[in-house]
Amino acid sequence: MRIDLISEHASPLAALGGVDAGGQNVHVAELATGLARRGHEVVVHTRRDSADLPTSVRAAAGVTVEHVPAGPPRAVPKDELLPYMAEFGDHLSSRWALERPDVVHAHFWMSGVAARRGLDGLDVPVLQTFHALGRVKRRHQGAADPSPLQRERIESTIARGSDLVVATCSDEVAELEQMGVDRDRTAVVPCGIDLTKFVPAGPVAPRGDRPRILSIGRIVARKGVDTVIAALAEVAEAELVVAGGPDRSDWDTDPEIVRLCEAAERAGVRDRVRFLGQVGHDEAPALYRSADVVVSAPWYEPFGTVPLEAMACGVAPVVTAVGGHLDTVVDGRTGLLVPPKDSRALAERLRELVNRPEWRRELGRAGVDHVRRRYGWDRLVGRTESVYRRVLAHSGFSMTASTGGRP
Ligand code: UDP
């Protein structure tokens, strides 16, 4: 098949080049290279966000990345990209008039906008992966959410107009149903992790004698690090290592770091909390291995890679019972689930794990097995390919592209 992936703000080249990149960059890179290994020809369309970028790059065997001229050729925050999606879509339209893809798969809602415009009048099925939903973000972040105001409305239109929405967890399917998307128009394919890097054996980051609780991820309010800090006050002796956040040079002024330090002072645990700042992804496995317990306490989580990485390294995660965590962590078998924003409940579970090393190890072993069986990229790319075939075999798809909406 000729498969075109649209990833308007997240280039797979960032992930393939090993530089700092978010989940969507990694997802699109793994999907593209995995599909190419299965014999498909993959073209990824991403916005040209630097004047130095060539029009087209052969990124790997079977994978071409095309830089689409849409908006200024410089970095633009993703929440400001919507006005350029018409230009992006028009570019796709002229591109596809010459070479018609068999399947188009859009990543993030704005790529869906561009794909729809590009496919107008073409008989090609389009699939959508949102990575995050505006309605969930708005529910939790309220006025602090910087997304364009039209996001929720456009997302609903995109979701209902796609031949299939590929969700990353079952919780997202429930949200999509509330947006008017039939369950049989959705499929769940989770995100994967690199099972060659995230393994229990290997280098271990230095540590002392205190039980170590590790929090790793972006330092933003919704990740709930403040709840973890409050819980630490009730987990005697343990240290909390917090990885992620801005460059150390920006720390004095970063409002979230300042807020967390103040919270640690107030809780009387400042001497037991260590902020590491951003840790390279290659260093993450050693850091996981150095921990007794990994904690991830977001208010909401579209997928959540951290618990999977922890389990793959043989470390039990304690996570909030939200979003993707509900699918990936088997409560009491591979990790523990706690309610969000509940430092008491979190402290209780952390204490149990810290005080019961045998149980911890048992959960750790079960976690390794669980992740290896289900979350390797090869397996997940294979599932995505089956989803494409299912859509292609579905007789109704042709009307979608030609009418620009559901039949
Ligand atoms: N991560 C990292 N270094 C850091 C902080 C985070 O490599 O200092 C990685 C982490 O290992 C994980 C990803 O960033 O792979 C975070 O993914 P997750 O899905 O948990 O959260 P997101 O940032 O996508 O909301």
Coordinates of C-alpha atoms and ligand atoms in Angstrom, one line a residue:
M1 CA 0.0 0.0 0.0
R2 CA 1.0 3.6 -0.4
I3 CA 0.2 5.1 3.0
D4 CA 0.3 8.8 3.7
L5 CA 0.6 10.0 7.3
I6 CA -0.1 13.6 8.2
S7 CA 1.6 15.0 11.3
E8 CA 1.3 18.7 11.0
H9 CA 3.4 19.8 14.0
A10 CA 5.3 16.7 15.0
S11 CA 8.0 15.6 12.5
P12 CA 9.2 12.0 12.7
L13 CA 12.6 13.2 11.8
A14 CA 13.0 14.8 15.3
A15 CA 12.4 11.3 16.8
L16 CA 14.5 9.4 14.2
G17 CA 17.4 11.9 14.8
G18 CA 17.2 11.1 18.5
V19 CA 16.7 14.7 19.6
D20 CA 14.2 15.7 22.1
A21 CA 10.7 14.9 20.8
G22 CA 7.3 14.3 22.2
G23 CA 5.0 11.3 22.0
Q24 CA 3.5 12.1 18.6
N25 CA 6.9 12.4 16.9
V26 CA 7.9 9.0 18.3
H27 CA 4.5 7.4 17.4
V28 CA 4.6 8.7 13.8
A29 CA 8.3 7.7 13.4
E30 CA 7.7 4.1 14.7
L31 CA 4.5 3.7 12.7
A32 CA 6.2 4.9 9.5
T33 CA 9.3 2.8 9.8
G34 CA 7.3 -0.2 11.0
L35 CA 4.9 0.0 8.0
A36 CA 7.8 0.4 5.6
R37 CA 9.4 -2.8 7.1
R38 CA 6.2 -4.6 6.3
G39 CA 6.7 -3.6 2.6
H40 CA 4.5 -0.5 2.4
E41 CA 5.6 2.8 0.8
V42 CA 5.0 5.5 3.5
V43 CA 5.0 9.3 3.0
V44 CA 4.8 11.5 6.1
H45 CA 3.7 15.1 5.5
T46 CA 4.8 17.6 8.2
R47 CA 5.0 21.4 8.3
R48 CA 8.1 23.0 7.1
D49 CA 9.1 24.7 10.3
S50 CA 12.6 25.9 9.3
A51 CA 13.9 27.5 6.1
D52 CA 16.8 25.0 6.0
L53 CA 14.6 22.0 5.5
P54 CA 14.6 20.3 2.1
T55 CA 11.2 19.7 0.4
S56 CA 11.6 15.9 0.7
V57 CA 13.8 13.6 2.7
R58 CA 14.3 9.9 2.4
A59 CA 14.2 9.2 6.1
A60 CA 14.6 5.4 6.0
A61 CA 14.0 2.6 3.5
G62 CA 10.4 3.0 2.3
V63 CA 9.8 6.2 4.3
T64 CA 9.8 9.7 2.8
V65 CA 9.2 12.8 4.9
E66 CA 7.8 15.8 2.9
H67 CA 8.0 19.3 4.4
V68 CA 4.8 21.1 3.6
P69 CA 5.0 24.9 3.1
A70 CA 2.2 26.1 5.3
G71 CA 2.8 29.3 7.3
P72 CA 6.1 30.8 8.1
P73 CA 9.2 28.5 7.8
R74 CA 10.0 28.7 11.5
A75 CA 8.8 27.1 14.8
V76 CA 5.2 28.2 15.6
P77 CA 3.4 26.9 18.8
K78 CA 1.0 24.2 17.8
D79 CA -2.0 26.1 19.2
E80 CA -1.3 28.9 16.6
L81 CA -1.2 26.6 13.6
L82 CA -4.9 26.3 12.7
P83 CA -4.9 29.3 10.3
Y84 CA -2.2 27.5 8.1
M85 CA -4.1 24.3 7.7
A86 CA -6.0 25.4 4.6
E87 CA -2.6 26.0 2.9
F88 CA -1.4 22.6 4.2
G89 CA -4.5 21.0 2.8
D90 CA -4.2 22.7 -0.6
H91 CA -0.7 21.5 -0.9
L92 CA -1.8 17.9 -0.1
S93 CA -4.5 18.2 -2.7
S94 CA -2.1 19.2 -5.5
R95 CA 0.3 16.5 -4.3
W96 CA -2.4 13.8 -4.3
A97 CA -3.7 14.8 -7.7
L98 CA -0.4 13.5 -9.1
E99 CA 0.0 10.5 -6.8
R100 CA -3.0 9.1 -5.1
P101 CA -2.4 7.3 -1.7
D102 CA -4.3 4.1 -0.8
V103 CA -4.8 5.2 2.8
V104 CA -4.4 8.5 4.7
H105 CA -3.9 8.5 8.4
A106 CA -4.0 11.9 10.2
H107 CA -2.4 12.5 13.6
F108 CA -3.7 15.2 15.9
W109 CA -6.9 17.1 15.1
M110 CA -5.3 19.8 12.9
S111 CA -3.8 17.2 10.6
G112 CA -7.4 15.9 10.2
V113 CA -8.4 19.4 9.0
A114 CA -5.6 19.4 6.4
A115 CA -6.4 15.8 5.3
R116 CA -10.0 16.5 4.7
R117 CA -9.2 19.5 2.6
G118 CA -6.6 17.6 0.7
L119 CA -8.8 14.7 0.0
D120 CA -11.8 16.7 -1.2
G121 CA -13.2 14.8 -4.2
L122 CA -10.8 11.9 -3.9
D123 CA -11.9 8.4 -3.2
V124 CA -9.4 7.6 -0.5
P125 CA -10.2 6.4 3.1
V126 CA -9.0 8.6 6.0
L127 CA -8.2 7.5 9.5
Q128 CA -7.7 9.7 12.5
T129 CA -5.6 9.4 15.6
F130 CA -6.2 12.4 18.0
H131 CA -3.4 11.7 20.5
A132 CA -5.4 14.0 22.9
L133 CA -8.9 15.3 22.8
G134 CA -9.8 19.0 23.2
R135 CA -12.9 18.3 25.3
V136 CA -10.9 16.4 27.9
K137 CA -8.2 19.0 28.0
R138 CA -10.8 21.8 28.4
R139 CA -12.6 19.8 31.2
H140 CA -9.5 19.6 33.3
Q141 CA -7.6 22.8 32.4
G142 CA -10.6 25.2 31.9
A143 CA -9.4 28.7 31.0
A144 CA -5.7 27.7 31.2
D145 CA -6.2 25.6 28.1
P146 CA -4.4 27.5 25.2
S147 CA -6.2 25.5 22.4
P148 CA -8.1 27.4 19.8
L149 CA -11.8 27.9 20.8
Q150 CA -13.0 26.0 17.7
R151 CA -11.0 22.9 18.6
E152 CA -13.8 20.9 20.2
R153 CA -16.3 21.6 17.4
I154 CA -13.8 20.8 14.7
E155 CA -12.7 17.7 16.5
S156 CA -16.2 16.4 16.5
T157 CA -16.6 17.0 12.8
I158 CA -13.3 15.3 12.0
A159 CA -14.1 12.3 14.3
R160 CA -17.6 11.8 12.7
G161 CA -16.2 12.3 9.2
S162 CA -13.3 9.8 9.4
D163 CA -13.7 6.3 8.1
L164 CA -12.2 5.1 11.4
V165 CA -10.8 6.8 14.5
V166 CA -7.8 4.9 15.9
A167 CA -7.9 5.6 19.6
T168 CA -5.0 4.9 21.9
C169 CA -7.1 3.7 24.9
S170 CA -10.6 2.5 25.7
D171 CA -11.4 5.7 27.8
E172 CA -10.9 7.7 24.6
V173 CA -13.5 5.5 22.8
A174 CA -16.0 6.4 25.5
E175 CA -15.3 10.1 24.9
L176 CA -15.6 9.6 21.2
E177 CA -19.0 7.9 21.7
Q178 CA -20.1 11.1 23.5
M179 CA -19.0 13.1 20.5
G180 CA -21.3 11.0 18.3
V181 CA -18.8 8.5 16.9
D182 CA -20.2 4.9 16.7
R183 CA -18.1 2.3 18.5
D184 CA -17.8 0.3 15.3
R185 CA -16.1 3.4 13.7
T186 CA -13.3 3.2 16.3
A187 CA -10.4 0.8 17.0
V188 CA -8.0 0.9 19.9
V189 CA -4.3 0.6 19.1
P190 CA -2.2 1.7 22.1
C191 CA 1.2 3.4 21.8
G192 CA 4.2 1.2 22.1
I193 CA 7.7 1.4 23.7
D194 CA 11.1 0.4 22.6
L195 CA 11.5 -3.1 24.0
T196 CA 15.2 -3.3 23.2
K197 CA 16.0 -0.3 25.5
F198 CA 13.4 -0.6 28.3
V199 CA 14.5 -3.9 29.8
P200 CA 15.2 -4.9 33.5
A201 CA 18.9 -5.7 33.0
G202 CA 21.4 -2.9 32.3
P203 CA 23.1 0.1 33.8
V204 CA 21.5 1.5 37.0
A205 CA 21.7 5.2 37.9
P206 CA 23.5 5.9 41.2
R207 CA 21.4 5.9 44.3
G208 CA 21.7 5.9 48.1
D209 CA 20.1 3.8 50.8
R210 CA 16.8 5.5 51.0
P211 CA 13.8 3.9 49.2
R212 CA 13.6 5.7 45.9
I213 CA 10.3 6.8 44.3
L214 CA 10.7 8.1 40.8
S215 CA 8.5 10.6 39.0
I216 CA 9.4 11.2 35.3
G217 CA 7.7 13.4 32.8
R218 CA 6.9 17.0 31.8
I219 CA 6.6 19.3 34.7
V220 CA 3.2 20.8 34.2
A221 CA 0.4 21.1 36.7
R222 CA -1.8 18.4 35.2
K223 CA 0.9 15.8 35.8
G224 CA 0.1 16.0 39.5
V225 CA 3.6 16.1 40.9
D226 CA 2.3 18.3 43.8
T227 CA 0.1 15.4 44.9
V228 CA 3.1 13.1 44.9
I229 CA 5.1 15.7 47.0
A230 CA 2.2 15.9 49.5
A231 CA 2.1 12.0 49.7
L232 CA 5.8 11.8 50.4
A233 CA 5.2 13.5 53.8
E234 CA 3.4 10.3 54.8
V235 CA 6.1 7.9 53.3
A236 CA 8.8 8.1 56.0
E237 CA 12.4 7.7 54.8
A238 CA 11.7 7.6 51.1
E239 CA 13.3 10.0 48.6
L240 CA 11.4 11.4 45.6
V241 CA 13.4 11.9 42.4
V242 CA 11.7 14.1 39.9
A243 CA 13.0 13.9 36.3
G244 CA 11.8 16.3 33.6
G245 CA 11.1 20.0 33.3
P246 CA 13.0 23.0 31.8
D247 CA 16.7 23.5 31.6
R248 CA 18.3 24.0 35.0
S249 CA 19.3 27.6 34.0
D250 CA 15.6 28.5 33.8
W251 CA 14.7 27.0 37.2
D252 CA 14.6 30.1 39.4
T253 CA 12.0 31.6 37.1
D254 CA 10.0 28.5 36.0
P255 CA 6.6 29.0 37.8
E256 CA 5.9 25.3 38.1
I257 CA 9.2 24.4 39.6
V258 CA 8.9 27.3 42.0
R259 CA 5.4 26.1 43.0
L260 CA 6.6 22.5 43.5
C261 CA 9.6 23.6 45.6
E262 CA 7.3 25.7 47.8
A263 CA 4.9 22.7 48.2
A264 CA 7.8 20.5 49.3
E265 CA 8.9 23.2 51.8
R266 CA 5.3 23.4 53.2
A267 CA 5.0 19.6 53.4
G268 CA 8.4 19.4 55.3
V269 CA 9.9 17.2 52.7
R270 CA 12.2 19.6 50.7
D271 CA 15.3 17.6 51.8
R272 CA 13.8 14.4 50.4
V273 CA 12.8 15.7 47.0
R274 CA 15.5 15.9 44.2
F275 CA 14.8 17.6 40.9
L276 CA 17.0 16.3 38.1
G277 CA 15.7 18.5 35.2
Q278 CA 15.3 17.0 31.7
V279 CA 16.9 13.6 31.4
G280 CA 17.8 12.3 28.0
H281 CA 15.5 9.5 26.8
D282 CA 18.5 7.2 26.5
E283 CA 19.3 7.7 30.1
A284 CA 15.8 6.9 31.2
P285 CA 16.1 3.1 31.5
A286 CA 19.0 3.4 34.0
L287 CA 17.0 5.9 36.0
Y288 CA 13.9 3.6 36.1
R289 CA 16.1 0.7 37.2
S290 CA 17.4 2.7 40.1
A291 CA 13.9 3.2 41.5
D292 CA 11.9 1.0 43.9
V293 CA 8.6 2.5 42.8
V294 CA 7.6 4.7 39.8
V295 CA 4.8 7.1 40.4
S296 CA 2.6 8.9 37.8
A297 CA -0.3 10.9 39.2
P298 CA -1.8 13.0 36.4
W299 CA -5.4 14.4 36.6
Y300 CA -6.0 12.9 33.1
E301 CA -3.8 11.1 30.6
P302 CA -4.5 10.5 26.9
F303 CA -2.2 7.5 27.0
G304 CA 0.7 7.6 29.4
T305 CA 4.0 6.0 28.3
V306 CA 5.8 6.3 31.7
P307 CA 4.0 3.3 33.4
L308 CA 4.8 1.1 30.4
E309 CA 8.4 2.1 30.5
A310 CA 8.5 1.4 34.3
M311 CA 6.9 -2.0 33.9
A312 CA 9.2 -2.9 31.0
C313 CA 12.2 -2.2 33.3
G314 CA 10.7 -4.4 36.0
V315 CA 9.6 -1.6 38.4
A316 CA 6.1 -1.4 39.7
P317 CA 4.2 1.8 38.9
V318 CA 1.7 3.5 41.2
V319 CA -0.5 5.6 38.9
T320 CA -3.8 7.5 38.9
A321 CA -6.8 5.5 37.6
V322 CA -7.3 7.8 34.5
G323 CA -7.2 7.5 30.7
G324 CA -4.8 5.1 29.2
H325 CA -3.6 4.0 32.6
L326 CA -6.8 2.0 33.0
D327 CA -5.8 -0.2 30.1
T328 CA -2.1 -0.5 30.6
V329 CA -1.7 -1.1 34.4
V330 CA -3.4 -4.2 35.8
D331 CA -4.3 -3.1 39.4
G332 CA -2.7 -5.4 42.0
R333 CA -0.9 -7.5 39.3
T334 CA 1.5 -5.2 37.4
G335 CA 1.1 -2.0 39.4
L336 CA -1.4 -0.1 41.5
L337 CA -4.1 2.4 40.6
V338 CA -5.2 5.3 42.9
P339 CA -7.8 8.1 42.5
P340 CA -6.4 11.3 41.0
K341 CA -5.6 14.3 43.3
D342 CA -5.8 12.1 46.4
S343 CA -2.4 12.3 48.3
R344 CA -3.7 10.1 51.2
A345 CA -4.6 7.2 48.9
L346 CA -1.4 7.6 47.0
A347 CA 0.7 7.7 50.2
E348 CA -1.0 4.5 51.4
R349 CA -0.1 2.6 48.3
L350 CA 3.4 4.0 48.1
R351 CA 4.0 2.9 51.7
E352 CA 2.7 -0.6 51.0
L353 CA 5.1 -1.0 48.1
V354 CA 8.1 0.6 49.8
N355 CA 7.6 -1.7 52.8
R356 CA 7.0 -4.9 50.9
P357 CA 10.0 -5.6 48.6
E358 CA 8.9 -9.2 47.8
W359 CA 5.5 -7.9 46.5
R360 CA 7.2 -5.2 44.6
R361 CA 9.4 -7.7 42.8
E362 CA 6.4 -9.9 42.0
L363 CA 4.6 -6.9 40.4
G364 CA 7.8 -6.0 38.6
R365 CA 8.1 -9.5 37.1
A366 CA 4.5 -9.5 36.0
G367 CA 4.9 -6.1 34.5
V368 CA 7.8 -7.1 32.3
D369 CA 5.8 -10.0 30.9
H370 CA 2.7 -7.9 30.4
V371 CA 4.5 -5.2 28.4
R372 CA 6.5 -7.6 26.3
R373 CA 3.4 -9.4 25.3
R374 CA 1.4 -6.4 24.3
Y375 CA 3.4 -3.2 23.8
G376 CA 6.2 -3.8 21.3
W377 CA 6.0 -1.5 18.3
D378 CA 6.1 -4.3 15.8
R379 CA 3.0 -5.8 17.2
L380 CA 1.2 -2.5 17.3
V381 CA 2.2 -1.5 13.7
G382 CA 0.8 -4.9 12.6
R383 CA -2.5 -4.1 14.4
T384 CA -2.6 -0.7 12.7
E385 CA -2.0 -2.3 9.3
S386 CA -5.0 -4.7 10.0
V387 CA -7.1 -1.6 10.8
Y388 CA -6.2 -0.1 7.4
R389 CA -7.1 -3.3 5.6
R390 CA -10.4 -3.4 7.5
V391 CA -11.2 0.1 6.3
L392 CA -10.2 -0.7 2.8
A393 CA -12.4 -3.7 2.7
H394 CA -15.4 -1.7 4.0
S395 CA -17.6 -1.0 1.1
G396 CA -18.9 2.3 2.3
F397 CA -15.6 4.1 2.4
S398 CA -15.7 5.7 -1.0
M399 CA -18.6 8.0 -0.2
T400 CA -16.7 9.5 2.7
A401 CA -14.0 11.0 0.7
S402 CA -16.2 12.2 -2.1
T403 CA -18.8 13.9 0.1
G404 CA -16.3 15.0 2.7
G405 CA -18.5 13.6 5.5
R406 CA -20.1 10.4 6.6
P407 CA -22.3 8.5 4.1
Ligands
UDP1 N1 10.9 11.7 29.4 C1 12.3 11.7 29.2 N2 13.0 12.5 30.0 C2 12.5 13.4 30.9 C3 11.1 13.4 31.1 C4 10.3 12.5 30.3 O1 12.9 10.9 28.4 O2 13.2 14.1 31.5 C5 10.1 10.8 28.5 C6 9.6 9.6 29.3 O3 10.5 8.6 29.4 C7 8.4 9.2 28.4 C8 7.9 10.5 27.8 O4 9.0 11.5 28.1 O5 8.8 8.4 27.3 C9 6.6 11.0 28.5 O6 5.6 10.4 28.0 P1 4.1 10.3 28.6 O7 3.2 9.6 27.7 O8 4.2 9.7 30.0 O9 3.7 11.8 28.8 P2 3.5 13.0 27.8 O10 4.7 13.9 28.0 O11 3.4 12.5 26.4 O12 2.3 13.7 28.3

